[in-house]
PDB file of C-alpha atoms and ligand atoms in Angstrom:
ATOM      1  CA  MET A  19       3.066  19.949  12.421  1.00 94.00           C
ATOM      2  CA  TYR A  20       0.920  20.106   9.364  1.00 97.00           C
ATOM      3  CA  SER A  21      -0.466  17.146   8.079  1.00 97.00           C
ATOM      4  CA  ILE A  22      -2.779  15.890   5.101  1.00 98.00           C
ATOM      5  CA  SER A  23      -4.372  12.697   4.787  1.00 98.00           C
ATOM      6  CA  LYS A  24      -5.723  11.103   0.980  1.00 98.00           C
ATOM      7  CA  GLU A  25      -7.721   7.764   0.771  1.00 98.00           C
ATOM      8  CA  ILE A  26      -7.504   6.225  -2.296  1.00 98.00           C
ATOM      9  CA  HIS A  27      -9.923   2.830  -3.128  1.00 98.00           C
ATOM     10  CA  PHE A  28      -8.706  -0.263  -5.037  1.00 98.00           C
ATOM     11  CA  CYS A  29      -9.359  -3.838  -5.332  1.00 98.00           C
ATOM     12  CA  TYR A  30      -6.471  -6.719  -4.919  1.00 98.00           C
ATOM     13  CA  GLY A  31      -6.709 -10.540  -4.650  1.00 97.00           C
ATOM     14  CA  HIS A  32      -4.130 -12.352  -2.272  1.00 97.00           C
ATOM     15  CA  ARG A  33      -3.422 -15.353  -0.067  1.00 96.00           C
ATOM     16  CA  LEU A  34      -1.205 -15.866   3.081  1.00 96.00           C
ATOM     17  CA  LEU A  35       1.473 -18.827   3.142  1.00 93.00           C
ATOM     18  CA  ASN A  36       1.198 -20.684   6.149  1.00 91.00           C
ATOM     19  CA  HIS A  37      -2.038 -19.105   7.675  1.00 92.00           C
ATOM     20  CA  GLN A  38      -3.968 -21.623   9.170  1.00 92.00           C
ATOM     21  CA  GLY A  39      -7.314 -19.940   8.503  1.00 92.00           C
ATOM     22  CA  LYS A  40      -9.357 -18.826   5.602  1.00 92.00           C
ATOM     23  CA  CYS A  41      -6.658 -16.226   4.717  1.00 92.00           C
ATOM     24  CA  ARG A  42      -4.684 -19.423   3.231  1.00 94.00           C
ATOM     25  CA  HIS A  43      -7.178 -19.473   0.248  1.00 96.00           C
ATOM     26  CA  LEU A  44      -7.151 -17.160  -2.864  1.00 96.00           C
ATOM     27  CA  HIS A  45      -9.536 -14.504  -2.288  1.00 97.00           C
ATOM     28  CA  GLY A  46      -9.864 -10.462  -2.945  1.00 97.00           C
ATOM     29  CA  HIS A  47     -10.665  -7.326  -1.078  1.00 97.00           C
ATOM     30  CA  ASN A  48     -12.028  -4.047  -1.794  1.00 97.00           C
ATOM     31  CA  ALA A  49      -9.517  -2.163  -0.177  1.00 97.00           C
ATOM     32  CA  ARG A  50      -8.804   1.425   1.191  1.00 98.00           C
ATOM     33  CA  ALA A  51      -5.505   3.208   1.440  1.00 98.00           C
ATOM     34  CA  VAL A  52      -4.849   6.088   3.608  1.00 98.00           C
ATOM     35  CA  ILE A  53      -1.730   8.084   3.032  1.00 98.00           C
ATOM     36  CA  ARG A  54      -0.546  10.821   5.748  1.00 98.00           C
ATOM     37  CA  LEU A  55       1.775  13.390   4.936  1.00 97.00           C
ATOM     38  CA  GLU A  56       3.381  15.644   7.496  1.00 96.00           C
ATOM     39  CA  THR A  57       5.181  18.763   7.335  1.00 96.00           C
ATOM     40  CA  GLU A  58       6.570  21.273   9.676  1.00 96.00           C
ATOM     41  CA  TYR A  59       5.991  24.445   7.631  1.00 96.00           C
ATOM     42  CA  LEU A  60       3.374  24.906   4.591  1.00 97.00           C
ATOM     43  CA  ASP A  61       4.254  25.724   0.770  1.00 96.00           C
ATOM     44  CA  GLU A  62       3.686  29.046  -0.671  1.00 96.00           C
ATOM     45  CA  LEU A  63      -0.058  27.827  -1.346  1.00 97.00           C
ATOM     46  CA  GLY A  64      -0.374  26.913   2.277  1.00 98.00           C
ATOM     47  CA  MET A  65      -0.159  23.430   1.839  1.00 97.00           C
ATOM     48  CA  VAL A  66       1.532  20.517   2.779  1.00 97.00           C
ATOM     49  CA  CYS A  67       1.094  19.045  -0.559  1.00 97.00           C
ATOM     50  CA  ASP A  68      -1.819  19.366  -3.334  1.00 97.00           C
ATOM     51  CA  PHE A  69      -4.532  16.497  -2.433  1.00 98.00           C
ATOM     52  CA  ALA A  70      -4.409  16.093  -6.409  1.00 98.00           C
ATOM     53  CA  ASP A  71      -0.588  15.767  -6.590  1.00 98.00           C
ATOM     54  CA  ILE A  72      -0.771  12.990  -4.239  1.00 98.00           C
ATOM     55  CA  GLY A  73      -3.961  11.358  -5.022  1.00 98.00           C
ATOM     56  CA  ARG A  74      -2.737  11.158  -8.723  1.00 98.00           C
ATOM     57  CA  PHE A  75       0.696   9.394  -7.579  1.00 98.00           C
ATOM     58  CA  VAL A  76      -0.665   6.615  -5.436  1.00 98.00           C
ATOM     59  CA  LYS A  77      -4.002   6.024  -8.072  1.00 98.00           C
ATOM     60  CA  ASP A  78      -1.147   5.792 -11.030  1.00 98.00           C
ATOM     61  CA  TRP A  79       0.823   3.299  -9.020  1.00 98.00           C
ATOM     62  CA  LEU A  80      -1.645   1.525  -7.769  1.00 97.00           C
ATOM     63  CA  ASN A  81      -3.307   1.053 -10.938  1.00 97.00           C
ATOM     64  CA  SER A  82      -0.601  -0.105 -12.739  1.00 97.00           C
ATOM     65  CA  GLU A  83       0.950  -2.537  -9.895  1.00 97.00           C
ATOM     66  CA  ILE A  84      -1.988  -3.182  -7.371  1.00 97.00           C
ATOM     67  CA  ASP A  85      -5.485  -2.804  -8.553  1.00 97.00           C
ATOM     68  CA  HIS A  86      -6.894  -5.554  -9.662  1.00 97.00           C
ATOM     69  CA  ASN A  87      -4.012  -7.972  -9.174  1.00 97.00           C
ATOM     70  CA  MET A  88      -3.103 -10.851  -7.297  1.00 97.00           C
ATOM     71  CA  LEU A  89      -0.526 -10.198  -4.594  1.00 98.00           C
ATOM     72  CA  LEU A  90       1.459 -13.375  -3.390  1.00 98.00           C
ATOM     73  CA  HIS A  91       4.605 -14.428  -1.848  1.00 98.00           C
ATOM     74  CA  LYS A  92       7.536 -15.292  -3.978  1.00 97.00           C
ATOM     75  CA  ASP A  93       7.635 -18.726  -3.098  1.00 97.00           C
ATOM     76  CA  ASP A  94       3.686 -19.365  -3.261  1.00 97.00           C
ATOM     77  CA  PRO A  95       3.652 -22.303  -5.299  1.00 96.00           C
ATOM     78  CA  VAL A  96       0.768 -21.189  -7.434  1.00 96.00           C
ATOM     79  CA  LEU A  97       2.766 -18.733  -9.098  1.00 96.00           C
ATOM     80  CA  SER A  98       3.819 -20.819 -12.183  1.00 95.00           C
ATOM     81  CA  LEU A  99       0.503 -21.615 -12.332  1.00 96.00           C
ATOM     82  CA  LEU A 100      -1.176 -18.556 -12.803  1.00 96.00           C
ATOM     83  CA  ARG A 101       1.685 -17.104 -14.881  1.00 94.00           C
ATOM     84  CA  GLU A 102       1.160 -20.114 -17.230  1.00 96.00           C
ATOM     85  CA  SER A 103      -2.396 -18.989 -17.454  1.00 96.00           C
ATOM     86  CA  GLY A 104      -1.650 -15.648 -18.578  1.00 95.00           C
ATOM     87  CA  GLU A 105      -2.769 -14.031 -15.177  1.00 95.00           C
ATOM     88  CA  ARG A 106      -1.414 -10.959 -13.856  1.00 94.00           C
ATOM     89  CA  VAL A 107       0.710 -11.390 -10.467  1.00 97.00           C
ATOM     90  CA  TYR A 108       2.920  -9.040  -8.314  1.00 98.00           C
ATOM     91  CA  VAL A 109       5.143 -11.094  -6.501  1.00 98.00           C
ATOM     92  CA  MET A 110       6.455  -9.890  -3.044  1.00 98.00           C
ATOM     93  CA  ASP A 111       9.080 -11.061  -0.939  1.00 97.00           C
ATOM     94  CA  THR A 112       7.076 -10.881   2.204  1.00 97.00           C
ATOM     95  CA  ASN A 113       3.259 -12.446   2.995  1.00 97.00           C
ATOM     96  CA  PRO A 114       0.838  -9.856   1.190  1.00 97.00           C
ATOM     97  CA  THR A 115      -0.480  -9.038   4.394  1.00 97.00           C
ATOM     98  CA  ALA A 116      -2.337  -5.646   5.237  1.00 98.00           C
ATOM     99  CA  GLU A 117       0.857  -4.547   7.041  1.00 98.00           C
ATOM    100  CA  ASN A 118       3.197  -5.590   4.223  1.00 98.00           C
ATOM    101  CA  ILE A 119       0.984  -3.803   1.593  1.00 98.00           C
ATOM    102  CA  ALA A 120       0.971  -0.726   3.530  1.00 98.00           C
ATOM    103  CA  HIS A 121       4.968  -0.657   3.650  1.00 98.00           C
ATOM    104  CA  LEU A 122       4.835  -1.112   0.331  1.00 98.00           C
ATOM    105  CA  ILE A 123       3.057   1.599  -0.517  1.00 98.00           C
ATOM    106  CA  PHE A 124       4.623   3.675   1.775  1.00 98.00           C
ATOM    107  CA  GLU A 125       8.035   3.049   0.053  1.00 97.00           C
ATOM    108  CA  GLU A 126       6.580   4.156  -3.362  1.00 97.00           C
ATOM    109  CA  VAL A 127       5.210   7.151  -2.004  1.00 98.00           C
ATOM    110  CA  ARG A 128       8.649   8.244  -0.065  1.00 97.00           C
ATOM    111  CA  LYS A 129      10.869   7.262  -3.251  1.00 97.00           C
ATOM    112  CA  ALA A 130       8.673   9.650  -4.789  1.00 97.00           C
ATOM    113  CA  GLY A 131       9.683  12.473  -2.500  1.00 96.00           C
ATOM    114  CA  PHE A 132       6.506  13.145  -1.199  1.00 97.00           C
ATOM    115  CA  PRO A 133       6.857  13.817   2.948  1.00 96.00           C
ATOM    116  CA  VAL A 134       5.007  10.481   3.905  1.00 97.00           C
ATOM    117  CA  VAL A 135       5.002   9.364   7.606  1.00 97.00           C
ATOM    118  CA  GLU A 136       2.299   6.952   7.475  1.00 98.00           C
ATOM    119  CA  VAL A 137       0.071   4.518   5.176  1.00 98.00           C
ATOM    120  CA  ALA A 138      -2.951   2.631   6.558  1.00 98.00           C
ATOM    121  CA  LEU A 139      -4.165  -0.102   4.773  1.00 98.00           C
ATOM    122  CA  TYR A 140      -8.007  -0.990   5.389  1.00 98.00           C
ATOM    123  CA  GLU A 141      -8.557  -4.466   4.264  1.00 96.00           C
ATOM    124  CA  THR A 142     -12.031  -4.307   5.465  1.00 95.00           C
ATOM    125  CA  GLU A 143     -13.984  -1.327   6.919  1.00 94.00           C
ATOM    126  CA  SER A 144     -13.184  -2.641  10.329  1.00 96.00           C
ATOM    127  CA  ALA A 145      -9.922  -4.190  10.154  1.00 96.00           C
ATOM    128  CA  PHE A 146      -6.710  -2.026   9.420  1.00 98.00           C
ATOM    129  CA  ALA A 147      -3.061  -2.018   9.546  1.00 98.00           C
ATOM    130  CA  SER A 148      -0.497   0.666   8.914  1.00 98.00           C
ATOM    131  CA  TYR A 149       2.908   1.459   8.593  1.00 98.00           C
ATOM    132  CA  ARG A 150       4.744   4.146  10.075  1.00 97.00           C
ATOM    133  CA  ARG A 151       8.417   5.863   9.582  1.00 91.00           C
ATOM    134  CA  ASP A 152       9.687   9.599  10.831  1.00 76.00           C
ATOM    135  CA  MET A 153      11.660  10.345   7.792  1.00 65.00           C
ATOM    136  CA  ARG A 154      13.241  12.921   9.489  1.00 63.00           C
ATOM    137  CA  HIS A 155      15.343  10.917  11.711  1.00 60.00           C
ATOM    138  CA  ASP A 156      16.509   9.157   8.637  1.00 58.00           C
ATOM    139  CA  ALA A 157      20.037   9.393   7.792  1.00 44.00           C
TER     140      ALA A 157
HETATM  141 ZN1   ZN B   4      -7.248 -11.123   2.627  1.00 83.98          ZN
END
């Protein structure tokens, strides 16, 4: 198998519902997503995928949806206040943890047709979560 990985840097704010620690407060991260694509064969150029193509897609999607945005659970009581104040929010069905954000990015990349196998989300330089799925076993 061949693989490539592309790193994208972005910023987001969030808070975690029902968290007992400091993550229950609104705060932000300078995050890094690492998107890993994998194929059994290379294309006619000898590539899994052009770095520019996957980089452009993920940057464009992150810029329009996630970057400098506040990611909140749909039941978060602060949502109505932020909306009334004209703030941007990105609403998730799940708690906006690094794990769920990695999963969210994975699904967007997959829907766009890239052979993604794993997305890692570095919330800090020393803490990251990842979501992995082998698409070859999908029906
Ligand atoms: Zn956080």
